[in-house]
Coordinates of N, CA and C and ligand atoms in Angstrom, one line a residue:
X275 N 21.5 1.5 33.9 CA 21.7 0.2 34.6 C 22.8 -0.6 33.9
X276 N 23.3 -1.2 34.6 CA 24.7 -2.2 34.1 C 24.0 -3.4 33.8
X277 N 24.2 -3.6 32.2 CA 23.8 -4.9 32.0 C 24.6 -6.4 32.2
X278 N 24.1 -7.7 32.3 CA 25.0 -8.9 32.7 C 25.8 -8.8 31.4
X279 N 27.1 -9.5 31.5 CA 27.8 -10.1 30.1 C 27.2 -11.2 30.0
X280 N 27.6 -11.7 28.9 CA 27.0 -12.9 28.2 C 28.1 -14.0 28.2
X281 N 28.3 -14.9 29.3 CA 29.4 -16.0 29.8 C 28.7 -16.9 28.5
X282 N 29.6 -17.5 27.8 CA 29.6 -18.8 27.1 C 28.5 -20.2 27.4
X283 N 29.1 -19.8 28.5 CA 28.2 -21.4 29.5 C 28.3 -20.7 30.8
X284 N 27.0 -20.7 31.4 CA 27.1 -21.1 32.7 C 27.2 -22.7 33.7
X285 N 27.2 -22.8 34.1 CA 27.6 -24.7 34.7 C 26.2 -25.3 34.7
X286 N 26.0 -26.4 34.3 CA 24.9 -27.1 34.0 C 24.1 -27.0 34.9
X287 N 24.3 -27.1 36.1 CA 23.5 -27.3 37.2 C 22.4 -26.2 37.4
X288 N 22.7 -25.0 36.5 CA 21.9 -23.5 36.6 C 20.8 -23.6 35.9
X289 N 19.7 -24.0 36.8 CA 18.1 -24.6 35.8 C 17.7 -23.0 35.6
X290 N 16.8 -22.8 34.9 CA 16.2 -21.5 34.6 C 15.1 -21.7 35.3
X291 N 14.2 -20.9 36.3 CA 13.2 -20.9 37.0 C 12.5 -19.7 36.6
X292 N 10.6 -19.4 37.1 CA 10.1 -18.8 37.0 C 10.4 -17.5 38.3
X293 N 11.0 -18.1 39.4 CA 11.7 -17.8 40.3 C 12.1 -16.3 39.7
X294 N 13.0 -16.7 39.6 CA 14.4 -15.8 38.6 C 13.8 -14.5 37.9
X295 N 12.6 -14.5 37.7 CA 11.8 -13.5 36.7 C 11.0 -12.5 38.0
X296 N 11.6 -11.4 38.0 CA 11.4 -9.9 39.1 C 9.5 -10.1 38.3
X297 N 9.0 -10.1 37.5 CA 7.9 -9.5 37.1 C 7.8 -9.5 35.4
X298 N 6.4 -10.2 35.3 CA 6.6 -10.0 33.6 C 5.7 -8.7 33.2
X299 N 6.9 -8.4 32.3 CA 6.7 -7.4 31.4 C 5.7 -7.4 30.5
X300 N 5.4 -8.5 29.7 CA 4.6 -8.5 28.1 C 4.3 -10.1 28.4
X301 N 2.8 -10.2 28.8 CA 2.2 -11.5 28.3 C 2.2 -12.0 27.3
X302 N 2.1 -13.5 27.5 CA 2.0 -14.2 26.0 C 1.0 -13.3 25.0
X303 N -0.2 -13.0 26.0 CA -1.0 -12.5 24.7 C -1.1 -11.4 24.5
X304 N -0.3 -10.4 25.0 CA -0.6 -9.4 24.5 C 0.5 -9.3 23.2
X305 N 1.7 -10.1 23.5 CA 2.8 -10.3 22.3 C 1.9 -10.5 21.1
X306 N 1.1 -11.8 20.5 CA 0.4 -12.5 20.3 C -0.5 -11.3 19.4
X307 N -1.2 -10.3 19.9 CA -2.2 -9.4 19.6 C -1.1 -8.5 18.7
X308 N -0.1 -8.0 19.6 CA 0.9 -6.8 19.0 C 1.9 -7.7 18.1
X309 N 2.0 -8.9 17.3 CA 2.5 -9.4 16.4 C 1.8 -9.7 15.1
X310 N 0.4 -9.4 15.7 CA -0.8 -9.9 14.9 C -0.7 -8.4 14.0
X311 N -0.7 -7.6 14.9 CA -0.6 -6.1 14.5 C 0.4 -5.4 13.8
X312 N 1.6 -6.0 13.9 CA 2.8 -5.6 12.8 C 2.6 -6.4 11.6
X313 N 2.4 -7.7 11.1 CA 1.7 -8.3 10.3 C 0.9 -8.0 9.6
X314 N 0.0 -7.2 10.1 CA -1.2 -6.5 9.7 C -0.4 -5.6 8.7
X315 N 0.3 -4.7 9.6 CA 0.5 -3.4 8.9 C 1.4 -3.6 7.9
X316 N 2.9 -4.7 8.5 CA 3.9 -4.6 7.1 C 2.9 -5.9 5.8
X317 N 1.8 -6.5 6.0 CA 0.9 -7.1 4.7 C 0.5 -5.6 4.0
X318 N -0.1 -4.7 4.8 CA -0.4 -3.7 4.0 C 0.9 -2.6 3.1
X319 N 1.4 -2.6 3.5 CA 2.8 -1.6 3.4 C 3.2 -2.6 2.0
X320 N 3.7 -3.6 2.6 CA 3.9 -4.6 1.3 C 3.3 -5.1 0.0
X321 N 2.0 -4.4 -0.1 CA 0.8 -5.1 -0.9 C 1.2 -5.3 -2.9
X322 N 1.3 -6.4 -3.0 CA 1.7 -6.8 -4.2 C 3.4 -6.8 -4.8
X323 N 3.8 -6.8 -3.4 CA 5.4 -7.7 -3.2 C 5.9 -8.2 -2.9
X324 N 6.8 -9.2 -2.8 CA 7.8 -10.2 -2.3 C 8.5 -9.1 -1.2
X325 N 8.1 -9.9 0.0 CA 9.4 -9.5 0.7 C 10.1 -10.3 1.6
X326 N 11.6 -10.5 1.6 CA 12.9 -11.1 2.6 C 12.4 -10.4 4.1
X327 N 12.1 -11.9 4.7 CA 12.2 -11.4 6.6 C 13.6 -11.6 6.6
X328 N 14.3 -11.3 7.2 CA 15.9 -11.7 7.8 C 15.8 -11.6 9.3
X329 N 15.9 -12.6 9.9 CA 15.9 -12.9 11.5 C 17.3 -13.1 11.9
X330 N 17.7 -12.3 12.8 CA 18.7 -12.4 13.8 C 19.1 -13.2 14.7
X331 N 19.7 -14.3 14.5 CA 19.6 -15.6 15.1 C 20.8 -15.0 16.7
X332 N 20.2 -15.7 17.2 CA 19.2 -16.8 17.9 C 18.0 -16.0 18.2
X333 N 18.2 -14.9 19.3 CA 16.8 -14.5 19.7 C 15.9 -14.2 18.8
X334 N 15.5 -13.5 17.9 CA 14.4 -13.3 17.1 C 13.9 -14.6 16.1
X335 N 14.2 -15.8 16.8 CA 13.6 -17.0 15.7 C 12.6 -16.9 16.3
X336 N 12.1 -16.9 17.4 CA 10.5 -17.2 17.9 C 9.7 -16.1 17.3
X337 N 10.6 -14.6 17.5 CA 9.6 -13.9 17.3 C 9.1 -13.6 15.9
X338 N 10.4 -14.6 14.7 CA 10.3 -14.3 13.1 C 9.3 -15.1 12.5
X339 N 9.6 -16.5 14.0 CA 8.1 -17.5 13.2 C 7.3 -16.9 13.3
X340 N 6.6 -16.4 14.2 CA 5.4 -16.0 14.6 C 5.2 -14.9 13.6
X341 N 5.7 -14.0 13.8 CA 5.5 -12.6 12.1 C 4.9 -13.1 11.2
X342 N 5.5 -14.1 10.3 CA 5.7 -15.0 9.3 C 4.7 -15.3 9.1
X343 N 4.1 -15.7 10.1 CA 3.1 -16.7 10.0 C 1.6 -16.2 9.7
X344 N 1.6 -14.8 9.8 CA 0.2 -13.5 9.7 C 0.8 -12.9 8.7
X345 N 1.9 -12.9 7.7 CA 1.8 -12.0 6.7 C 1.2 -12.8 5.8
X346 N 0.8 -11.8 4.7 CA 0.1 -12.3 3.8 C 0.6 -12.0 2.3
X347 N 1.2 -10.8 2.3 CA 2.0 -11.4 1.1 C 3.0 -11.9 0.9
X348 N 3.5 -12.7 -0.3 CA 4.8 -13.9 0.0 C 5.7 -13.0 0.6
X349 N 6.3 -14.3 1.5 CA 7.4 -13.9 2.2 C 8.4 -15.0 2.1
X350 N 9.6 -14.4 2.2 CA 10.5 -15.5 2.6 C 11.5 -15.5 3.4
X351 N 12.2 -16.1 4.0 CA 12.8 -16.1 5.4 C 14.3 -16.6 5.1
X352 N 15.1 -15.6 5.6 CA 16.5 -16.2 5.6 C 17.0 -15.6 7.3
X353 N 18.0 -15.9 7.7 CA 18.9 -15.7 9.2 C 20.2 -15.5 8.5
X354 N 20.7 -14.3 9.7 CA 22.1 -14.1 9.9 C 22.4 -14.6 11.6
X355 N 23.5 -14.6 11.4 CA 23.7 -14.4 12.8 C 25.0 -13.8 13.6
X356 N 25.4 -12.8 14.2 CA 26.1 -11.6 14.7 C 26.9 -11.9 15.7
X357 N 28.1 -11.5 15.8 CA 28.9 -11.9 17.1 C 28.5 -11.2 18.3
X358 N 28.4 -12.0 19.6 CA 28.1 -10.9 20.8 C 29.6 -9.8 21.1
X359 N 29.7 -9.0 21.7 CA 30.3 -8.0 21.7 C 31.6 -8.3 22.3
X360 N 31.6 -9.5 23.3 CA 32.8 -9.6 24.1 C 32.0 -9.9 25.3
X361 N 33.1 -9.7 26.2 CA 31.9 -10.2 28.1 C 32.0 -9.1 28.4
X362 N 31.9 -7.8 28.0 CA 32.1 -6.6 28.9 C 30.5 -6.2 28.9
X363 N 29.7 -5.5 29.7 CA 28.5 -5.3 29.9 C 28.1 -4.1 28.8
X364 N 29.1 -3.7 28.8 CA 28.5 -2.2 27.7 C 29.6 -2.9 26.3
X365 N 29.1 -2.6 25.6 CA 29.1 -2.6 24.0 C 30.8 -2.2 23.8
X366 N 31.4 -3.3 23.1 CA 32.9 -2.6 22.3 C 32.4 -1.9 21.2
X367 N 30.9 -2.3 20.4 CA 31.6 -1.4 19.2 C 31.2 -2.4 18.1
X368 N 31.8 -3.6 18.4 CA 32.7 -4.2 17.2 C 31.6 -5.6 16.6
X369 N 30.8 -5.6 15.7 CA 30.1 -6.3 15.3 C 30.2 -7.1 14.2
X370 N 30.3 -8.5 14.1 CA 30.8 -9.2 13.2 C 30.1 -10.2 13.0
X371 N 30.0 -10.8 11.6 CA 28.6 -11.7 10.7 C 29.1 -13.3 11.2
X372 N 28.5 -13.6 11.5 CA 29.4 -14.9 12.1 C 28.7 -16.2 11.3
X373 N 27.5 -15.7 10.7 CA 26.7 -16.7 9.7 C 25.6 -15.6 8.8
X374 N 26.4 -16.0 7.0 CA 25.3 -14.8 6.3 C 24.3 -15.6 5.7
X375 N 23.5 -14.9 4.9 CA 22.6 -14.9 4.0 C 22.4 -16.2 3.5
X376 N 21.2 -17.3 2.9 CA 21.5 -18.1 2.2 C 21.7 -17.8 0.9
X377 N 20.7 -16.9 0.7 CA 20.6 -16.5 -1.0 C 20.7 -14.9 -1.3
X378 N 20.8 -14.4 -1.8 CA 21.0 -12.8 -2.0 C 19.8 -12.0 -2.0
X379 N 20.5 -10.8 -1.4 CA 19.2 -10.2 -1.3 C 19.1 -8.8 -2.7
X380 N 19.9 -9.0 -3.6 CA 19.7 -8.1 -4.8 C 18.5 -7.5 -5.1
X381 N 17.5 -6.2 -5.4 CA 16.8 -6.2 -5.5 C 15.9 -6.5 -5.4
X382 N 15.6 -7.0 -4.1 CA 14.5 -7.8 -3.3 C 14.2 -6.4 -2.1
X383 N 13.4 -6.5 -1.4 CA 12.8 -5.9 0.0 C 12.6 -6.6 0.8
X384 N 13.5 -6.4 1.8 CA 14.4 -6.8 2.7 C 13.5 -6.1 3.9
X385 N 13.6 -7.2 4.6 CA 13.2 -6.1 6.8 C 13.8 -7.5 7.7
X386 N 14.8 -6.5 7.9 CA 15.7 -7.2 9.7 C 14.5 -7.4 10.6
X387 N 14.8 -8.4 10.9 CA 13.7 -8.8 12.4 C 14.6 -9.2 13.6
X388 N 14.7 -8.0 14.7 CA 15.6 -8.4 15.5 C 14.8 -8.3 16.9
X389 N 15.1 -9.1 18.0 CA 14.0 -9.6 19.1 C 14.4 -8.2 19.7
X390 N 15.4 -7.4 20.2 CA 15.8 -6.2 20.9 C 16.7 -5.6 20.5
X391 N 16.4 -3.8 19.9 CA 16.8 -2.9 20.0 C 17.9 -2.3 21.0
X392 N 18.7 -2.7 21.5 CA 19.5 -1.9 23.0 C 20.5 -1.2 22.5
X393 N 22.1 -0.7 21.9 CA 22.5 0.1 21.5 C 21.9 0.4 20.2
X394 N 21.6 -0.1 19.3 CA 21.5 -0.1 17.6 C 22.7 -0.2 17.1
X395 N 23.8 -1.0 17.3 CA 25.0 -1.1 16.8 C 24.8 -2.3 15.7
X396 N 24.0 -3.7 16.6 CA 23.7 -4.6 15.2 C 22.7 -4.3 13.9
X397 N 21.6 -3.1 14.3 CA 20.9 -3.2 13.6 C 21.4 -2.0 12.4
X398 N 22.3 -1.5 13.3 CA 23.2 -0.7 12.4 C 24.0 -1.4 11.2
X399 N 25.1 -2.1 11.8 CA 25.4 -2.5 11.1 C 25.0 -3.5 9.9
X400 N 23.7 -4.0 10.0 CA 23.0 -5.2 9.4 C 22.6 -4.2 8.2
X401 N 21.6 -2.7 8.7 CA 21.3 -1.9 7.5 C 22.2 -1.4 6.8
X402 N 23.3 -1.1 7.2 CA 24.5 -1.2 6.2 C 25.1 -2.3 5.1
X403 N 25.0 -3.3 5.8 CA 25.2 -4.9 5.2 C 23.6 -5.2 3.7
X404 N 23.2 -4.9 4.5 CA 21.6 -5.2 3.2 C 22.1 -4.2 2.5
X405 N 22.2 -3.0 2.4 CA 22.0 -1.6 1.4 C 23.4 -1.5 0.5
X406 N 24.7 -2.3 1.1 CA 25.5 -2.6 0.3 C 25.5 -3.4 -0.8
X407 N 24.3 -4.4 -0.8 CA 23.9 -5.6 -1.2 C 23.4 -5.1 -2.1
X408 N 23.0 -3.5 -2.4 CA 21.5 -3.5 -3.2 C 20.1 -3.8 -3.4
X409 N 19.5 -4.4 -1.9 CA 18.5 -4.9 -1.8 C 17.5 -3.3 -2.3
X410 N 16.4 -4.1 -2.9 CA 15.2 -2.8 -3.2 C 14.9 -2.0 -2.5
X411 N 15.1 -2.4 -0.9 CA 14.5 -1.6 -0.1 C 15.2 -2.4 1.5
X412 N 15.4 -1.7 2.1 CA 15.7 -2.1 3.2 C 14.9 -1.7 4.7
X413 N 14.2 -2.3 5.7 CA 13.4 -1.6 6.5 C 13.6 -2.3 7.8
X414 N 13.0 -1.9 8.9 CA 13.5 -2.7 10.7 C 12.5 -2.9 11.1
X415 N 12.5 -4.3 11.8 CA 11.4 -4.6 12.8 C 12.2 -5.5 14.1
X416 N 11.6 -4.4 15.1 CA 12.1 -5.6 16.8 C 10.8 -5.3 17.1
X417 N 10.8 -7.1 17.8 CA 9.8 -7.4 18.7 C 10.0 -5.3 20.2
X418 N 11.0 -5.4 20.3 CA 11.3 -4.7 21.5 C 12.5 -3.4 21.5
X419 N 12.0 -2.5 21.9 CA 13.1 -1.1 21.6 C 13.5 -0.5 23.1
X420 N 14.7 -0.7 22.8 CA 15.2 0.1 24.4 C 15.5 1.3 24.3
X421 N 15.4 2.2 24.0 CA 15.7 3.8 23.5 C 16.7 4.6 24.2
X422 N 16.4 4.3 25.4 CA 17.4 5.0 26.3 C 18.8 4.3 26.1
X423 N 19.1 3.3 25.7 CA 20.7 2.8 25.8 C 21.5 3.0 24.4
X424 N 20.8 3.8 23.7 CA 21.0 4.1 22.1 C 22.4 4.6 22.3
X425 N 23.5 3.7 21.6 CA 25.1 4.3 21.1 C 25.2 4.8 19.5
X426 N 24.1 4.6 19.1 CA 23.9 5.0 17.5 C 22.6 5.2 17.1
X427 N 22.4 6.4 16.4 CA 21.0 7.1 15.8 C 21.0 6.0 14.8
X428 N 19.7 5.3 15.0 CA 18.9 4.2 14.3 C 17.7 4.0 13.6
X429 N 17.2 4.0 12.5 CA 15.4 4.3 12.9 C 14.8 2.1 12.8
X430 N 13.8 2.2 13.7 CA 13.5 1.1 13.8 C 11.6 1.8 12.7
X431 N 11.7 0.9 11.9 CA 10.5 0.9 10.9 C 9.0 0.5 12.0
X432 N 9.4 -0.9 12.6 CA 8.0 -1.7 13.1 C 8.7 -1.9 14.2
X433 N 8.4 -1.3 15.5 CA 8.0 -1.8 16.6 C 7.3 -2.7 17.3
X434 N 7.3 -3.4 17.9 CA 6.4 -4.0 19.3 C 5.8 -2.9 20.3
X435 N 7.2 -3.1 20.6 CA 6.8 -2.5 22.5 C 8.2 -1.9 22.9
X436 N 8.0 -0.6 23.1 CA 8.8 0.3 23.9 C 9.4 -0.4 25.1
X437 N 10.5 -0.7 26.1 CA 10.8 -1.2 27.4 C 11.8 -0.4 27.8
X438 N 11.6 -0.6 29.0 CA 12.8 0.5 30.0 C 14.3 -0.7 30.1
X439 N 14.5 0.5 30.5 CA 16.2 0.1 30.5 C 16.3 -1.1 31.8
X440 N 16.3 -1.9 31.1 CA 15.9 -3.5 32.4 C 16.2 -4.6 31.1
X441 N 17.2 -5.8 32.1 CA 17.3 -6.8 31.1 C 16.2 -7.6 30.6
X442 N 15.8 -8.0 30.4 CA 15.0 -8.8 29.7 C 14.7 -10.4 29.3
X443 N 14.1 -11.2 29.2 CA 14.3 -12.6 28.7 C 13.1 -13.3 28.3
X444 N 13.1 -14.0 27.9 CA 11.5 -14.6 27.6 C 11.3 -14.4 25.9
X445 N 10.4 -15.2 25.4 CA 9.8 -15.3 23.9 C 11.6 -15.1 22.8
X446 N 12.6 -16.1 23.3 CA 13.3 -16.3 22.1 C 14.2 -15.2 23.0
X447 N 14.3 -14.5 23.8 CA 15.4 -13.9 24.5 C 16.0 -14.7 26.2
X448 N 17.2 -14.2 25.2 CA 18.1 -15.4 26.5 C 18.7 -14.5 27.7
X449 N 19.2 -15.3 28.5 CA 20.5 -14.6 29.6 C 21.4 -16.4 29.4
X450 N 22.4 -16.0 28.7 CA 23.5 -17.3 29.0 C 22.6 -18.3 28.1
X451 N 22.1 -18.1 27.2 CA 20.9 -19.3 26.6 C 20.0 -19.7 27.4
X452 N 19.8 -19.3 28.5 CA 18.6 -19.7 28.8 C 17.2 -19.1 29.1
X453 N 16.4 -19.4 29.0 CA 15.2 -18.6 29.6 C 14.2 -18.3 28.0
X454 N 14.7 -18.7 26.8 CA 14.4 -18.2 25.5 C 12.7 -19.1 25.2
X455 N 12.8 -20.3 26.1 CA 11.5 -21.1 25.7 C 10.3 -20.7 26.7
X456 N 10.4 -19.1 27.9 CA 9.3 -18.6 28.4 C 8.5 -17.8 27.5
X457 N 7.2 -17.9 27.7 CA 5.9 -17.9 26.3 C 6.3 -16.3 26.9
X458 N 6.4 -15.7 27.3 CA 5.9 -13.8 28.0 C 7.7 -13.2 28.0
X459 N 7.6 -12.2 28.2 CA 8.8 -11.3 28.6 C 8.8 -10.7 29.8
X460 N 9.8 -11.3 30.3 CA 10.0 -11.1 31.7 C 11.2 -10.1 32.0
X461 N 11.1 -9.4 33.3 CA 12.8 -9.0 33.9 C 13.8 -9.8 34.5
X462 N 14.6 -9.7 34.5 CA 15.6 -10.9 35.0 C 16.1 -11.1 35.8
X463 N 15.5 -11.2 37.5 CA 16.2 -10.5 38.6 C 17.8 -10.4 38.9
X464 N 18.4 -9.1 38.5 CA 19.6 -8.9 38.9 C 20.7 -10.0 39.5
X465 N 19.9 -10.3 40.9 CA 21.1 -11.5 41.2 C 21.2 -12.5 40.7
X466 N 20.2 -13.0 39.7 CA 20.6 -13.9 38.5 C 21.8 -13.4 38.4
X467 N 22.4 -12.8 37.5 CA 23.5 -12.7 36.7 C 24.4 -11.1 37.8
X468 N 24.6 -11.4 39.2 CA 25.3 -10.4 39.9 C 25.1 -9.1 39.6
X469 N 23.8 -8.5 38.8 CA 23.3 -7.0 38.8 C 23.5 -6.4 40.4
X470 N 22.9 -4.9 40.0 CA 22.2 -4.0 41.4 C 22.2 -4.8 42.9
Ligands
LIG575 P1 22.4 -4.0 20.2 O1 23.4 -4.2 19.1 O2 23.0 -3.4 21.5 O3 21.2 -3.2 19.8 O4 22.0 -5.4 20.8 C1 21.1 -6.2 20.2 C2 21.2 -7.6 20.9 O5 21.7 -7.6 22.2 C3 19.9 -8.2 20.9 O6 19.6 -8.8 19.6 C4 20.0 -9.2 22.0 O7 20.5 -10.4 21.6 C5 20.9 -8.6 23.0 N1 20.2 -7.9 24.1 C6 20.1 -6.6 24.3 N2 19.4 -6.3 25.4 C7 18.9 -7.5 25.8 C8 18.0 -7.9 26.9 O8 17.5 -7.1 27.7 N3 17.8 -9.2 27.0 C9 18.4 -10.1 26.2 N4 19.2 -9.8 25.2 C10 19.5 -8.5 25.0

């Protein structure tokens, strides 16, 4: 499927409606249960360590609060944030830090939290960026994995939820910035953004 590019702005007048949404994907609660559940597991994994969340700004701040907020051993929270690719619908390639780290991640244990998996080019690049750093350990978590659109062998540590190759929006994920304050994950009907 040919995904939208990402225009800067679309013209004010473009309200975001429930309309616009073909069918949701992942209810608020079942997100909600399955975030409860990665929490669960990286408290255990982690047990009697400090670990750095690193959230991928913009989309994954909803989903990094929410993580955050069910782990149980200390955690602390820092954001990068990545340049989009260009307006071309398929991927240049070219990934660049456009806001880093507050504080360093030097032998610390580190996990990227990124809201969707679709090439693995950022999340590539990001595990490259931490492991240069020397962090203790470096590990992945997306809310959401698109598998089939993979331009780079990636491993994602903590999953959500598997999704087919369909755009997406909802819970901190955008089209054009908008749509990111829907509680669920929705599809984005095509003629939103001149698809199929
Ligand atoms: P990747 O580098 O291709 O893996 O892209 C990751 C980024 O692309 C995500 O963090 C999202 O910001 C964006 N992205 C990819 N697929 C979707 C989608 O279906 N909906 C919204 N954003 C997406």
């Amino acid at each position: 499927m040919l995904h939208p590019f990402r225009p800067e702005q679309l013209s004010a007048d473009v309200r975001p409606s429930e309309a616009d949404i073909e069918s949701v994907l992942l209810s608020s609660e079942q997100i909600q249960t399955r975030v409860q559940e990665l929490a669960a597991q990286i408290s255990r994994d982690y047990e009697g360590k400090d670990v750095v969340l690193i959230g991928v700004l913009v989309g994954a701040a909803v989903f990094c609060a929410d993580l955050l907020k069910h782990i149980t051993t200390p955690t602390f929270l820092d954001f990068v944030a990545i340049s989009s690719y260009g307006k071309e619908s398929r991927s240049s390639g070219v990934v660049r830090l456009l806001k880093d780290l507050d504080e360093s991640v030097e032998s610390r244990h580190v996990i990227i939290v990124e809201d969707i998996v679709d090439t693995g080019l950022t999340l590539n690049y990001l595990l490259d960026s931490m492991r240069n750093r020397n962090a203790a350990s470096v590990k992945s978590c997306a809310l959401l994995d698109k598998p089939s659109r993979r331009l780079t062998e990636v491993k994602v540590d903590y999953v959500g939820f598997e999704v087919p190759d369909e755009f997406v929006v909802g819970y901190g994920l955008d089209f054009a910035q908008r749509y990111r304050n829907f509680p669920y994950v929705g599809i984005l009907r095509p003629e939103v953004y001149g698809g199929k």
